[in-house]
């Protein structure tokens, strides 16, 4: 959910803005050190990939459709800090070009969809992957569960911001946003697993990309 | 393939189009901040801000229909907030109705929050639409860079901007091919198909990225793209900023 401007209060926007700026600054430093600025073209193309993948929608229930978010996939394929950079650039472009999400609310959107969802999914994935002894099953299970949590937690963070801003009452916003995204998250999980199994079958070398 | 063009009207020539992108970026942020900070139900101030939007539209010579159409992206959020309204319990009841055993009170506070959110978010979205329709994306990026956004981040976005069209085309061709094969009829394969499509798109994008990188290396790329020009802050920018500040601050001082 890309929050537009006017839905969150200035203190919430300021706090999440500081979180987003700090995370991007750290991500720039980490990725500079690990892969160097030389990989910038690749990261740009992959950001465009996330953008294009989000355009592919699938029918949900009752004529509505959902689309893939990709934070978990980016985190698993590229490592969390690179994923933070890529997801943030997708969100900035969506904001300034397509008005998908507000300018003052950009910090909140980056916090929800490029920070919370990336790190939640990455550490859940990593934990399950190691628990299963780095097997194929562990990788796919971890990716699926991580992807589900990434969507649910991004939605909860969004609901939480709306509640703090006084735009919606908590007793309805949190169960509604959380509930809907528990269903949407299943789609995200299934797609992430399918993408990863295809990548493993065709170019398994790409799974060793992780830079952090 | 046909898709909505990015920054479609950014090539027009008007006062707003000629402004420094930094002026427009910072100005938009200031406008949005002022709108969001305006206390609830302060209609006089919001009317002045609506006036600013109208003036900007006229000065920018952008087609009104196009701007209004683009501002409709907030509708899903408005619907969501509307659903929440009956659940604001406190306050004076405007009207109530019964749905079987379920009694709903719509309060004055709930409705005023709804109205304020709709108006404020619409003003903000119009401001953003004008910003993006009057500025070329490359200039916006240059402005961001000169506003101290990290270079790596700006460069990622500039590459992204170059390849969005290519990859979006690829994605839409895949989608068309998929839909022409009766997609969605069998629920069990929906996610698998989509996963394969996105997986293929990823591999193609990755390989494209490798080729681009190799091509750039062979042309002498060493990790940095030289920036040949810098933006100049000119007299019209200063005038615009001054006028904007006056019209944002004065109503607030008088009517808050």
Tab-separated table of C-alpha atoms in Angstrom:
chain	number	residue	atom	x	y	z
A	1	UNK	CA	0.000	0.000	0.000
A	2	UNK	CA	1.601	3.258	-1.133
A	3	UNK	CA	0.503	5.914	1.359
A	4	UNK	CA	-0.424	9.213	-0.321
A	5	UNK	CA	0.277	12.585	1.286
A	6	UNK	CA	-2.355	13.850	3.695
A	7	UNK	CA	-2.941	10.453	5.266
A	8	UNK	CA	-0.155	10.595	7.794
A	9	UNK	CA	0.724	13.382	10.205
A	10	UNK	CA	3.911	15.426	10.057
A	11	UNK	CA	5.549	13.817	13.142
A	12	UNK	CA	4.996	10.360	11.637
A	13	UNK	CA	6.342	11.517	8.268
A	14	UNK	CA	9.377	13.093	9.944
A	15	UNK	CA	10.197	10.030	12.055
A	16	UNK	CA	9.885	7.593	9.170
A	17	UNK	CA	11.798	10.037	6.975
A	18	UNK	CA	14.737	9.960	9.375
A	19	UNK	CA	14.586	6.142	9.463
A	20	UNK	CA	14.547	5.989	5.653
A	21	UNK	CA	17.418	8.458	5.174
A	22	UNK	CA	19.563	6.638	7.737
A	23	UNK	CA	18.883	3.238	6.196
A	24	UNK	CA	19.651	4.477	2.682
A	25	UNK	CA	22.869	6.128	3.869
A	26	UNK	CA	23.986	2.863	5.497
A	27	UNK	CA	22.917	0.893	2.413
A	28	UNK	CA	24.907	3.200	0.118
A	29	UNK	CA	27.978	2.754	2.302
A	30	UNK	CA	27.638	-1.032	2.592
A	31	UNK	CA	27.004	-1.608	-1.104
A	32	UNK	CA	29.827	0.756	-2.076
A	33	UNK	CA	32.198	-1.258	0.048
A	34	UNK	CA	31.007	-4.693	-1.007
A	35	UNK	CA	30.370	-4.412	-4.704
A	36	UNK	CA	31.667	-1.014	-5.639
A	37	UNK	CA	29.983	1.597	-7.742
A	38	UNK	CA	30.811	-0.444	-10.804
A	39	UNK	CA	27.737	-2.573	-10.291
A	40	UNK	CA	25.442	0.434	-10.495
A	41	UNK	CA	24.128	-0.417	-14.013
A	42	UNK	CA	23.125	-3.881	-12.812
A	43	UNK	CA	21.314	-2.497	-9.784
A	44	UNK	CA	19.473	-0.026	-11.989
A	45	UNK	CA	18.313	-2.751	-14.340
A	46	UNK	CA	17.182	-4.891	-11.407
A	47	UNK	CA	15.251	-1.942	-9.976
A	48	UNK	CA	13.532	-1.637	-13.347
A	49	UNK	CA	12.870	-5.397	-13.142
A	50	UNK	CA	11.109	-5.016	-9.767
A	51	UNK	CA	9.099	-2.181	-11.265
A	52	UNK	CA	8.080	-4.254	-14.295
A	53	UNK	CA	7.296	-7.310	-12.159
A	54	UNK	CA	4.932	-5.174	-10.092
A	55	UNK	CA	2.983	-4.429	-13.259
A	56	UNK	CA	2.007	-8.073	-13.724
A	57	UNK	CA	-1.214	-8.583	-11.869
A	58	UNK	CA	-3.200	-11.647	-11.018
A	59	UNK	CA	-6.898	-12.066	-10.211
A	60	UNK	CA	-7.699	-12.263	-6.484
A	61	UNK	CA	-11.327	-12.589	-5.453
A	62	UNK	CA	-14.382	-10.781	-6.765
A	63	UNK	CA	-12.875	-8.999	-9.756
A	64	UNK	CA	-10.027	-7.392	-7.844
A	65	UNK	CA	-6.441	-8.087	-8.665
A	66	UNK	CA	-3.226	-8.168	-6.716
A	67	UNK	CA	0.338	-7.679	-7.750
A	68	UNK	CA	3.737	-8.884	-6.699
A	69	UNK	CA	5.832	-6.628	-4.415
A	70	UNK	CA	9.233	-8.264	-4.629
A	71	UNK	CA	10.937	-7.014	-1.448
A	72	UNK	CA	11.537	-10.569	-0.220
A	73	UNK	CA	12.755	-11.742	-3.620
A	74	UNK	CA	15.197	-8.840	-3.872
A	75	UNK	CA	16.449	-9.446	-0.322
A	76	UNK	CA	17.010	-13.166	-0.957
A	77	UNK	CA	18.643	-12.760	-4.369
A	78	UNK	CA	20.774	-9.704	-3.658
A	79	UNK	CA	21.166	-9.388	0.093
A	80	UNK	CA	19.297	-6.998	2.373
A	81	UNK	CA	21.256	-3.762	1.896
A	82	UNK	CA	21.237	-3.939	-1.898
A	83	UNK	CA	17.536	-4.727	-1.672
A	84	UNK	CA	16.977	-1.630	0.479
A	85	UNK	CA	18.601	0.521	-2.219
A	86	UNK	CA	16.722	-1.097	-5.082
A	87	UNK	CA	13.319	-1.046	-3.400
A	88	UNK	CA	13.853	2.572	-2.311
A	89	UNK	CA	14.703	3.668	-5.831
A	90	UNK	CA	11.590	1.911	-7.110
A	91	UNK	CA	9.510	3.775	-4.524
A	92	UNK	CA	11.085	7.156	-5.317
A	93	UNK	CA	10.420	6.700	-9.036
A	94	UNK	CA	6.858	5.544	-8.363
A	95	UNK	CA	6.312	8.628	-6.213
A	96	UNK	CA	7.760	11.351	-8.426
A	97	UNK	CA	6.697	9.903	-11.782
A	98	UNK	CA	3.477	8.022	-11.149
A	99	UNK	CA	2.231	9.694	-7.939
A	100	UNK	CA	2.072	6.232	-6.428
A	101	UNK	CA	2.670	7.321	-2.854
A	102	UNK	CA	3.233	10.844	-1.589
A	103	UNK	CA	6.379	12.947	-1.393
A	104	UNK	CA	6.121	13.759	2.301
A	105	UNK	CA	4.952	10.183	2.867
A	106	UNK	CA	7.954	8.807	0.966
A	107	UNK	CA	9.827	8.123	4.196
A	108	UNK	CA	6.898	6.103	5.512
A	109	UNK	CA	6.582	4.142	2.276
A	110	UNK	CA	10.309	3.412	2.188
A	111	UNK	CA	10.207	2.343	5.836
A	112	UNK	CA	7.297	-0.033	5.201
A	113	UNK	CA	8.182	-1.518	1.843
A	114	UNK	CA	11.944	-1.142	1.536
A	115	UNK	CA	13.142	-1.543	5.129
A	116	UNK	CA	10.629	-3.435	7.292
A	117	UNK	CA	9.674	-5.905	4.574
A	118	UNK	CA	13.254	-6.449	3.365
A	119	UNK	CA	14.767	-7.137	6.778
A	120	UNK	CA	11.851	-9.181	8.139
A	121	UNK	CA	11.864	-11.463	5.103
A	122	UNK	CA	15.638	-11.685	4.915
A	123	UNK	CA	16.187	-12.793	8.504
A	124	UNK	CA	13.263	-15.205	8.513
A	125	UNK	CA	14.562	-16.683	5.257
A	126	UNK	CA	18.106	-16.890	6.591
A	127	UNK	CA	16.997	-18.529	9.862
A	128	UNK	CA	14.905	-21.198	8.162
A	129	UNK	CA	17.554	-21.792	5.484
A	130	UNK	CA	20.204	-22.447	8.129
A	131	UNK	CA	17.817	-24.564	10.236
A	132	UNK	CA	17.243	-26.880	7.269
A	133	UNK	CA	21.001	-27.222	6.767
A	134	UNK	CA	21.145	-25.085	3.608
A	135	UNK	CA	19.014	-27.495	1.604
A	136	UNK	CA	16.745	-26.714	-1.339
A	137	UNK	CA	13.664	-27.304	0.833
A	138	UNK	CA	15.009	-24.911	3.442
A	139	UNK	CA	15.672	-22.227	0.870
A	140	UNK	CA	12.205	-22.437	-0.646
A	141	UNK	CA	10.397	-22.764	2.704
A	142	UNK	CA	12.362	-19.854	4.141
A	143	UNK	CA	11.684	-17.738	1.057
A	144	UNK	CA	7.949	-18.462	1.145
A	145	UNK	CA	7.513	-17.800	4.850
A	146	UNK	CA	9.767	-14.755	4.656
A	147	UNK	CA	7.757	-13.348	1.738
A	148	UNK	CA	4.473	-13.857	3.622
A	149	UNK	CA	5.800	-12.042	6.676
A	150	UNK	CA	7.256	-9.252	4.529
A	151	UNK	CA	3.810	-8.378	3.141
A	152	UNK	CA	1.992	-8.717	6.474
A	153	UNK	CA	4.527	-6.641	8.395
A	154	UNK	CA	4.661	-3.923	5.741
A	155	UNK	CA	0.858	-3.684	5.981
A	156	UNK	CA	0.953	-3.608	9.773
A	157	UNK	CA	3.579	-0.862	9.713
A	158	UNK	CA	1.350	1.077	7.318
A	159	UNK	CA	-1.713	0.591	9.554
A	160	UNK	CA	0.308	1.597	12.590
A	161	UNK	CA	1.354	4.845	10.883
A	162	UNK	CA	-2.279	5.600	9.975
A	163	UNK	CA	-3.380	4.993	13.559
A	164	UNK	CA	-0.634	7.175	15.082
A	165	UNK	CA	-1.613	9.922	12.635
A	166	UNK	CA	-5.239	9.724	13.798
A	167	UNK	CA	-6.494	8.929	10.302
A	168	UNK	CA	-8.095	5.651	11.298
A	169	UNK	CA	-9.030	3.968	14.585
A	170	UNK	CA	-6.710	1.139	15.608
A	171	UNK	CA	-9.406	-1.408	16.395
A	172	UNK	CA	-10.352	-1.470	12.738
A	173	UNK	CA	-7.198	-0.434	10.848
A	174	UNK	CA	-4.879	-3.055	12.278
A	175	UNK	CA	-7.158	-6.110	11.906
A	176	UNK	CA	-8.371	-4.926	8.471
A	177	UNK	CA	-4.969	-4.176	6.980
A	178	UNK	CA	-3.360	-7.190	8.634
A	179	UNK	CA	-6.201	-9.517	7.643
A	180	UNK	CA	-6.325	-8.528	3.991
A	181	UNK	CA	-2.578	-8.767	3.663
A	182	UNK	CA	-2.467	-12.185	5.299
A	183	UNK	CA	-4.354	-13.333	2.184
A	184	UNK	CA	-2.328	-11.222	-0.260
A	185	UNK	CA	0.842	-12.493	1.438
A	186	UNK	CA	0.012	-16.057	0.365
A	187	UNK	CA	0.161	-14.936	-3.272
A	188	UNK	CA	3.458	-13.174	-2.667
A	189	UNK	CA	4.850	-16.305	-0.973
A	190	UNK	CA	3.749	-18.652	-3.770
A	191	UNK	CA	5.188	-16.377	-6.452
A	192	UNK	CA	8.480	-15.885	-4.609
A	193	UNK	CA	8.870	-19.653	-4.253
A	194	UNK	CA	8.029	-20.228	-7.918
A	195	UNK	CA	10.495	-17.543	-9.039
A	196	UNK	CA	13.271	-18.977	-6.899
A	197	UNK	CA	12.695	-22.535	-8.066
A	198	UNK	CA	12.827	-21.379	-11.676
A	199	UNK	CA	16.030	-19.442	-11.040
A	200	UNK	CA	17.512	-22.487	-9.268
A	201	UNK	CA	16.631	-24.699	-12.195
A	202	UNK	CA	17.980	-22.435	-14.903
A	203	UNK	CA	20.652	-20.176	-13.440
A	204	UNK	CA	21.487	-21.416	-9.977
A	205	UNK	CA	24.686	-19.357	-10.038
A	206	UNK	CA	22.547	-16.235	-9.568
A	207	UNK	CA	21.541	-17.430	-6.117
A	208	UNK	CA	25.094	-16.933	-4.953
A	209	UNK	CA	24.877	-13.240	-5.773
A	210	UNK	CA	24.333	-12.088	-2.245
A	211	UNK	CA	26.727	-9.341	-1.469
A	212	UNK	CA	26.323	-8.917	2.269
B	1	UNK	CA	3.849	-1.502	-27.021
B	2	UNK	CA	1.491	1.140	-25.764
B	3	UNK	CA	1.815	2.254	-22.207
B	4	UNK	CA	1.412	5.557	-20.486
B	5	UNK	CA	4.454	7.670	-21.102
B	6	UNK	CA	6.603	8.842	-18.271
B	7	UNK	CA	6.720	12.634	-17.905
B	8	UNK	CA	4.561	12.987	-21.013
B	9	UNK	CA	4.114	16.777	-20.960
B	10	UNK	CA	7.533	17.640	-19.547
B	11	UNK	CA	8.666	18.961	-22.918
B	12	UNK	CA	6.262	21.910	-22.920
B	13	UNK	CA	7.634	25.389	-22.509
B	14	UNK	CA	6.145	27.450	-19.717
B	15	UNK	CA	7.208	29.407	-16.703
B	16	UNK	CA	6.842	26.348	-14.499
B	17	UNK	CA	8.670	24.082	-16.949
B	18	UNK	CA	11.645	26.444	-17.071
B	19	UNK	CA	12.119	26.608	-13.292
B	20	UNK	CA	15.083	24.882	-11.687
B	21	UNK	CA	14.066	21.339	-10.661
B	22	UNK	CA	15.399	22.050	-7.185
B	23	UNK	CA	12.999	24.972	-6.832
B	24	UNK	CA	10.151	22.702	-7.833
B	25	UNK	CA	11.211	19.812	-5.588
B	26	UNK	CA	11.705	21.929	-2.483
B	27	UNK	CA	8.647	24.016	-3.335
B	28	UNK	CA	6.487	20.881	-3.642
B	29	UNK	CA	7.747	19.581	-0.340
B	30	UNK	CA	7.012	22.945	1.319
B	31	UNK	CA	3.530	23.051	-0.206
B	32	UNK	CA	2.711	19.506	0.924
B	33	UNK	CA	4.093	20.206	4.384
B	34	UNK	CA	1.945	23.340	4.673
B	35	UNK	CA	-1.184	21.497	3.513
B	36	UNK	CA	-0.656	18.592	5.907
B	37	UNK	CA	0.112	20.932	8.834
B	38	UNK	CA	-3.092	22.954	8.340
B	39	UNK	CA	-5.412	22.263	11.279
B	40	UNK	CA	-8.620	20.304	10.696
B	41	UNK	CA	-11.535	22.267	9.180
B	42	UNK	CA	-9.490	25.368	8.445
B	43	UNK	CA	-11.255	25.965	5.131
B	44	UNK	CA	-9.978	29.491	4.454
B	45	UNK	CA	-6.357	28.353	4.463
B	46	UNK	CA	-7.131	25.326	2.327
B	47	UNK	CA	-8.991	27.572	-0.132
B	48	UNK	CA	-5.880	29.730	-0.546
B	49	UNK	CA	-3.840	26.575	-1.144
B	50	UNK	CA	-6.371	25.458	-3.742
B	51	UNK	CA	-5.841	28.857	-5.336
B	52	UNK	CA	-2.102	28.169	-5.494
B	53	UNK	CA	-2.803	24.893	-7.305
B	54	UNK	CA	-5.096	26.664	-9.798
B	55	UNK	CA	-2.442	29.322	-10.484
B	56	UNK	CA	0.212	26.642	-10.975
B	57	UNK	CA	-2.017	24.767	-13.424
B	58	UNK	CA	-2.641	27.954	-15.416
B	59	UNK	CA	1.030	28.962	-15.423
B	60	UNK	CA	2.191	25.495	-16.450
B	61	UNK	CA	-0.206	25.293	-19.454
B	62	UNK	CA	-0.750	21.609	-18.737
B	63	UNK	CA	-4.080	20.151	-19.939
B	64	UNK	CA	-6.473	20.147	-16.985
B	65	UNK	CA	-8.160	16.895	-18.016
B	66	UNK	CA	-4.841	15.097	-17.945
B	67	UNK	CA	-3.954	16.481	-14.500
B	68	UNK	CA	-7.333	15.585	-13.024
B	69	UNK	CA	-7.169	12.096	-14.473
B	70	UNK	CA	-3.755	11.516	-12.963
B	71	UNK	CA	-4.937	12.786	-9.578
B	72	UNK	CA	-7.445	9.926	-9.400
B	73	UNK	CA	-4.770	7.530	-8.107
B	74	UNK	CA	-5.770	8.402	-4.531
B	75	UNK	CA	-9.242	6.862	-4.902
B	76	UNK	CA	-8.444	3.422	-3.432
B	77	UNK	CA	-7.127	5.113	-0.299
B	78	UNK	CA	-10.160	7.349	-0.034
B	79	UNK	CA	-12.388	4.272	-0.191
B	80	UNK	CA	-10.339	2.590	2.520
B	81	UNK	CA	-10.591	5.607	4.819
B	82	UNK	CA	-14.334	5.872	4.096
B	83	UNK	CA	-14.770	2.326	5.329
B	84	UNK	CA	-13.049	3.283	8.568
B	85	UNK	CA	-15.307	6.303	9.239
B	86	UNK	CA	-18.219	4.504	10.975
B	87	UNK	CA	-15.780	3.120	13.495
B	88	UNK	CA	-14.811	6.415	15.071
B	89	UNK	CA	-16.834	6.037	18.240
B	90	UNK	CA	-16.309	9.352	19.993
B	91	UNK	CA	-18.144	12.499	19.123
B	92	UNK	CA	-21.512	13.764	18.130
B	93	UNK	CA	-23.650	11.368	16.113
B	94	UNK	CA	-24.757	12.755	12.750
B	95	UNK	CA	-26.835	9.800	11.665
B	96	UNK	CA	-27.031	6.131	12.504
B	97	UNK	CA	-28.527	3.098	10.891
B	98	UNK	CA	-29.039	-0.568	11.628
B	99	UNK	CA	-27.730	-3.414	9.528
B	100	UNK	CA	-29.583	-6.318	11.093
B	101	UNK	CA	-28.006	-6.751	14.502
B	102	UNK	CA	-25.207	-4.320	13.692
B	103	UNK	CA	-25.743	-0.734	14.784
B	104	UNK	CA	-23.602	1.906	13.115
B	105	UNK	CA	-23.147	5.478	14.286
B	106	UNK	CA	-21.534	7.934	11.929
B	107	UNK	CA	-20.048	10.711	14.015
B	108	UNK	CA	-19.314	14.297	13.099
B	109	UNK	CA	-15.637	13.755	13.965
B	110	UNK	CA	-15.395	10.746	11.675
B	111	UNK	CA	-16.873	12.647	8.738
B	112	UNK	CA	-14.674	15.689	9.258
B	113	UNK	CA	-11.547	13.527	9.358
B	114	UNK	CA	-12.675	11.944	6.077
B	115	UNK	CA	-13.360	15.267	4.384
B	116	UNK	CA	-10.073	16.770	5.533
B	117	UNK	CA	-8.055	13.771	4.434
B	118	UNK	CA	-9.682	13.732	0.989
B	119	UNK	CA	-9.139	17.435	0.364
B	120	UNK	CA	-5.611	17.526	1.734
B	121	UNK	CA	-4.471	14.448	-0.144
B	122	UNK	CA	-6.031	15.724	-3.364
B	123	UNK	CA	-4.199	19.070	-3.055
B	124	UNK	CA	-0.929	17.221	-2.435
B	125	UNK	CA	-1.452	14.849	-5.339
B	126	UNK	CA	-2.192	17.763	-7.711
B	127	UNK	CA	1.052	19.386	-6.618
B	128	UNK	CA	2.973	16.169	-7.341
B	129	UNK	CA	1.257	15.715	-10.714
B	130	UNK	CA	2.261	19.244	-11.714
B	131	UNK	CA	5.818	18.616	-10.503
B	132	UNK	CA	6.224	15.413	-12.498
B	133	UNK	CA	4.450	16.688	-15.611
B	134	UNK	CA	6.516	19.850	-15.798
B	135	UNK	CA	9.978	18.400	-15.168
B	136	UNK	CA	12.023	15.946	-17.212
B	137	UNK	CA	13.066	13.000	-15.075
B	138	UNK	CA	16.746	13.461	-15.931
B	139	UNK	CA	16.558	17.047	-14.664
B	140	UNK	CA	14.778	15.922	-11.522
B	141	UNK	CA	17.615	13.476	-10.876
B	142	UNK	CA	20.179	16.199	-11.484
B	143	UNK	CA	18.286	18.345	-8.984
B	144	UNK	CA	18.247	15.529	-6.442
B	145	UNK	CA	21.982	15.030	-6.888
B	146	UNK	CA	22.657	18.725	-6.298
B	147	UNK	CA	20.421	18.514	-3.229
B	148	UNK	CA	22.932	15.979	-1.822
B	149	UNK	CA	21.099	12.736	-2.590
B	150	UNK	CA	23.902	10.080	-2.766
B	151	UNK	CA	25.315	9.666	-6.268
B	152	UNK	CA	24.936	5.868	-6.290
B	153	UNK	CA	21.268	6.204	-5.493
B	154	UNK	CA	20.748	8.820	-8.216
B	155	UNK	CA	22.607	6.675	-10.743
B	156	UNK	CA	20.567	3.591	-9.906
B	157	UNK	CA	17.436	5.636	-10.573
B	158	UNK	CA	18.788	6.993	-13.822
B	159	UNK	CA	19.559	3.477	-15.085
B	160	UNK	CA	16.218	2.313	-13.846
B	161	UNK	CA	14.518	5.088	-15.788
B	162	UNK	CA	16.299	4.020	-18.974
B	163	UNK	CA	15.231	0.390	-18.695
B	164	UNK	CA	11.726	0.750	-17.287
B	165	UNK	CA	10.338	1.034	-20.819
B	166	UNK	CA	12.226	-1.980	-22.110
B	167	UNK	CA	11.343	-4.226	-19.206
B	168	UNK	CA	7.769	-2.988	-18.931
B	169	UNK	CA	7.337	-3.820	-22.618
B	170	UNK	CA	8.761	-7.257	-22.012
B	171	UNK	CA	6.429	-7.786	-19.047
B	172	UNK	CA	3.411	-6.613	-21.023
B	173	UNK	CA	4.224	-8.901	-23.956
B	174	UNK	CA	4.443	-11.809	-21.520
B	175	UNK	CA	1.152	-10.801	-19.972
B	176	UNK	CA	-0.546	-10.569	-23.369
B	177	UNK	CA	0.777	-13.973	-24.379
B	178	UNK	CA	-0.405	-15.403	-21.085
B	179	UNK	CA	-3.873	-13.864	-21.258
B	180	UNK	CA	-4.391	-15.076	-24.807
B	181	UNK	CA	-3.890	-18.612	-23.484
B	182	UNK	CA	-6.895	-18.463	-21.152
B	183	UNK	CA	-5.024	-17.502	-17.986
B	184	UNK	CA	-6.968	-17.475	-14.733
B	185	UNK	CA	-9.290	-20.276	-15.675
B	186	UNK	CA	-7.444	-22.744	-13.527
B	187	UNK	CA	-6.717	-21.272	-10.104
B	188	UNK	CA	-4.111	-23.861	-9.234
B	189	UNK	CA	-1.653	-22.744	-11.868
B	190	UNK	CA	-2.105	-19.002	-11.453
B	191	UNK	CA	0.767	-18.474	-9.056
B	192	UNK	CA	3.013	-20.981	-10.731
B	193	UNK	CA	2.580	-19.254	-14.088
B	194	UNK	CA	3.158	-15.870	-12.564
B	195	UNK	CA	6.224	-17.171	-10.740
B	196	UNK	CA	7.662	-18.518	-13.973
B	197	UNK	CA	6.970	-15.243	-15.751
B	198	UNK	CA	8.618	-13.165	-13.053
B	199	UNK	CA	11.494	-15.646	-12.846
B	200	UNK	CA	12.044	-15.399	-16.594
B	201	UNK	CA	11.816	-11.629	-16.388
B	202	UNK	CA	14.428	-11.656	-13.635
B	203	UNK	CA	16.846	-13.828	-15.594
B	204	UNK	CA	16.382	-11.761	-18.732
B	205	UNK	CA	16.859	-8.537	-16.771
B	206	UNK	CA	19.940	-9.909	-15.076
B	207	UNK	CA	21.476	-11.007	-18.358
B	208	UNK	CA	20.589	-7.668	-19.888
B	209	UNK	CA	22.309	-5.984	-16.948
B	210	UNK	CA	25.426	-8.084	-17.533
B	211	UNK	CA	25.485	-7.156	-21.210
B	212	UNK	CA	24.971	-3.464	-20.461
B	213	UNK	CA	27.743	-3.517	-17.885
B	214	UNK	CA	30.124	-5.271	-20.295
B	215	UNK	CA	29.251	-2.823	-23.049
B	216	UNK	CA	29.878	0.107	-20.737
B	217	UNK	CA	33.180	-1.361	-19.501
B	218	UNK	CA	34.384	-1.748	-23.073
B	219	UNK	CA	33.605	1.928	-23.612
B	220	UNK	CA	35.711	3.009	-20.694
B	221	UNK	CA	33.224	3.077	-17.817
B	222	UNK	CA	35.085	3.143	-14.496
B	223	UNK	CA	32.324	3.336	-11.952
B	224	UNK	CA	31.321	6.933	-12.449
B	225	UNK	CA	29.322	8.786	-15.020
B	226	UNK	CA	30.774	12.240	-15.586
B	227	UNK	CA	28.285	15.013	-14.953
B	228	UNK	CA	28.692	17.612	-17.644
B	229	UNK	CA	26.371	20.353	-16.526
B	230	UNK	CA	25.206	21.855	-13.284
B	231	UNK	CA	21.905	23.535	-12.640
B	232	UNK	CA	21.828	27.272	-12.225
B	233	UNK	CA	19.573	28.985	-9.739
B	234	UNK	CA	18.196	32.009	-11.571
B	235	UNK	CA	16.101	35.103	-10.879
B	236	UNK	CA	12.707	33.495	-11.765
B	237	UNK	CA	13.482	30.747	-9.244
B	238	UNK	CA	14.052	33.286	-6.504
B	239	UNK	CA	10.834	35.136	-7.415
B	240	UNK	CA	8.841	31.908	-7.526
B	241	UNK	CA	10.198	30.780	-4.164
B	242	UNK	CA	9.437	34.142	-2.573
B	243	UNK	CA	5.872	34.171	-3.920
B	244	UNK	CA	5.286	30.608	-2.801
B	245	UNK	CA	6.545	31.307	0.708
B	246	UNK	CA	4.291	34.355	0.985
B	247	UNK	CA	1.195	32.484	-0.150
B	248	UNK	CA	1.950	29.479	2.057
B	249	UNK	CA	2.837	31.343	5.237
B	250	UNK	CA	0.471	34.322	5.269
B	251	UNK	CA	-2.854	32.437	5.285
B	252	UNK	CA	-1.472	30.231	8.016
B	253	UNK	CA	-0.400	33.218	10.122
B	254	UNK	CA	-3.752	34.970	9.702
B	255	UNK	CA	-6.239	32.111	10.078
B	256	UNK	CA	-4.628	29.383	12.182
